[in-house]
């Protein structure tokens, strides 16, 4: 992702545009374009290191000079067959106007498959813990009892909405076409042997060869504005994704306060801070970018792609690192606070004022805590309610309130409908099957299907079995690993953990 917008990617995108232009002109019947030239262009689409080093020496060259220089390099790589056929009969800003659309599309092609990988990890976690109750603190809502799988299913759906937005942006990207000023359009029409409508036909063929759905209407709206709008739309989607991950990490930090060790909590806090800093940085860049109107869109969008990709990588590692055996539900500890809300609501329905009910409950809560702290008397909050005549109308309903809150059958059905095989997410994972298979290759197998391998670490028993997922967990900073350990994956790849930092080689 860090190289998606660098000079090598930009110059290679120029060569792709020249190839698409030559193919379109060949289909339009331009006699100068030959099949041999198109074949040579296909064989030299990516700029070589020598040409890149030579071009880097001209760092102060203008865009027009750099385009002319790359035209010379491309013609030299293609041999005499491509001489005079590169950027033929179109203005020099043809590649500069269309390059940004190609770079953004290629960056999205790299970035979008990362989301199904994270969604698969969350999906597996949701199915495994769909019946495990826990306490949760949803945004702007009361504390609720749900299951870990139900909350993970919500996070998967949030990522699914962000995925759909990025897919829509990727599919709706348009090219700016070959049309420039009126004089340039007339010259191009003469080469094509027709009128101005032949230029529009050339744009249609250009978009078809490049894989775009159409061209931006350059006659009504400035193409320079479209590059800016594309950057703003893509950046807005990335900012929304970063905000969603930050919100998810905040919920994870709440319900794991007593369930994860300090290293995991530091990991969550670090990721939340990274997401919030990214949102502030995006806002600052956007303010400068919109107000100045400078051509800094490629620079801003590159930094955003890199930062959000790093954020997703850390989030994915955190999901893989979760140890199910360390999760202990907090529902029983926090259940009285939730049942108290039901008691208040039920007493109001009976006919008592809400303020009076809350005053009685506050008094019981104070007495219970004082007895517990001063005299070590066990907490008996609900026993006091059962002994008070004021709450007599609901004495027989308190146990049922407990049982109804601990009933997780509804959460299990929701998780099965969304995350289980045959659920609503199957269509997404079928589309990105190759990306999901990469995740399955390094995640731990299901219980009972684990394939342990021999551990060759010194100082340990030779009969110890360690899974591949354990070796990969040691790549997370802060997780202790043996001094030197080799592990062999199912595909035969050997991974080595060196030192306590767990650097995989």
Tab-separated table of N, CA and C in Angstrom, residues 37 235 258 286 341 361 388 480 484:
chain	number	residue	atom	x	y	z
A	37	UNK	N	3.395	-2.581	-32.369
A	37	UNK	CA	3.604	-1.529	-31.375
A	37	UNK	C	2.797	-1.809	-30.106
A	235	UNK	N	-11.463	9.703	0.495
A	235	UNK	CA	-10.981	10.018	1.836
A	235	UNK	C	-12.086	10.012	2.872
A	258	UNK	N	-11.888	-6.470	32.682
A	258	UNK	CA	-11.488	-7.462	33.675
A	258	UNK	C	-11.182	-8.813	33.044
A	286	UNK	N	-7.969	17.788	5.303
A	286	UNK	CA	-9.120	18.177	4.478
A	286	UNK	C	-9.312	19.692	4.499
A	341	UNK	N	-33.290	-1.405	36.557
A	341	UNK	CA	-34.052	-0.605	35.597
A	341	UNK	C	-35.409	-1.239	35.312
A	361	UNK	N	-34.653	2.720	45.972
A	361	UNK	CA	-33.554	1.900	45.460
A	361	UNK	C	-32.202	2.484	45.846
A	388	UNK	N	-39.338	-5.584	51.720
A	388	UNK	CA	-39.967	-4.265	51.840
A	388	UNK	C	-41.360	-4.310	51.239
A	480	UNK	N	5.753	-12.952	24.736
A	480	UNK	CA	7.007	-13.661	24.939
A	480	UNK	C	7.114	-14.858	24.032
A	484	UNK	N	14.989	-19.217	20.498
A	484	UNK	CA	15.043	-19.516	19.066
A	484	UNK	C	14.176	-20.732	18.821
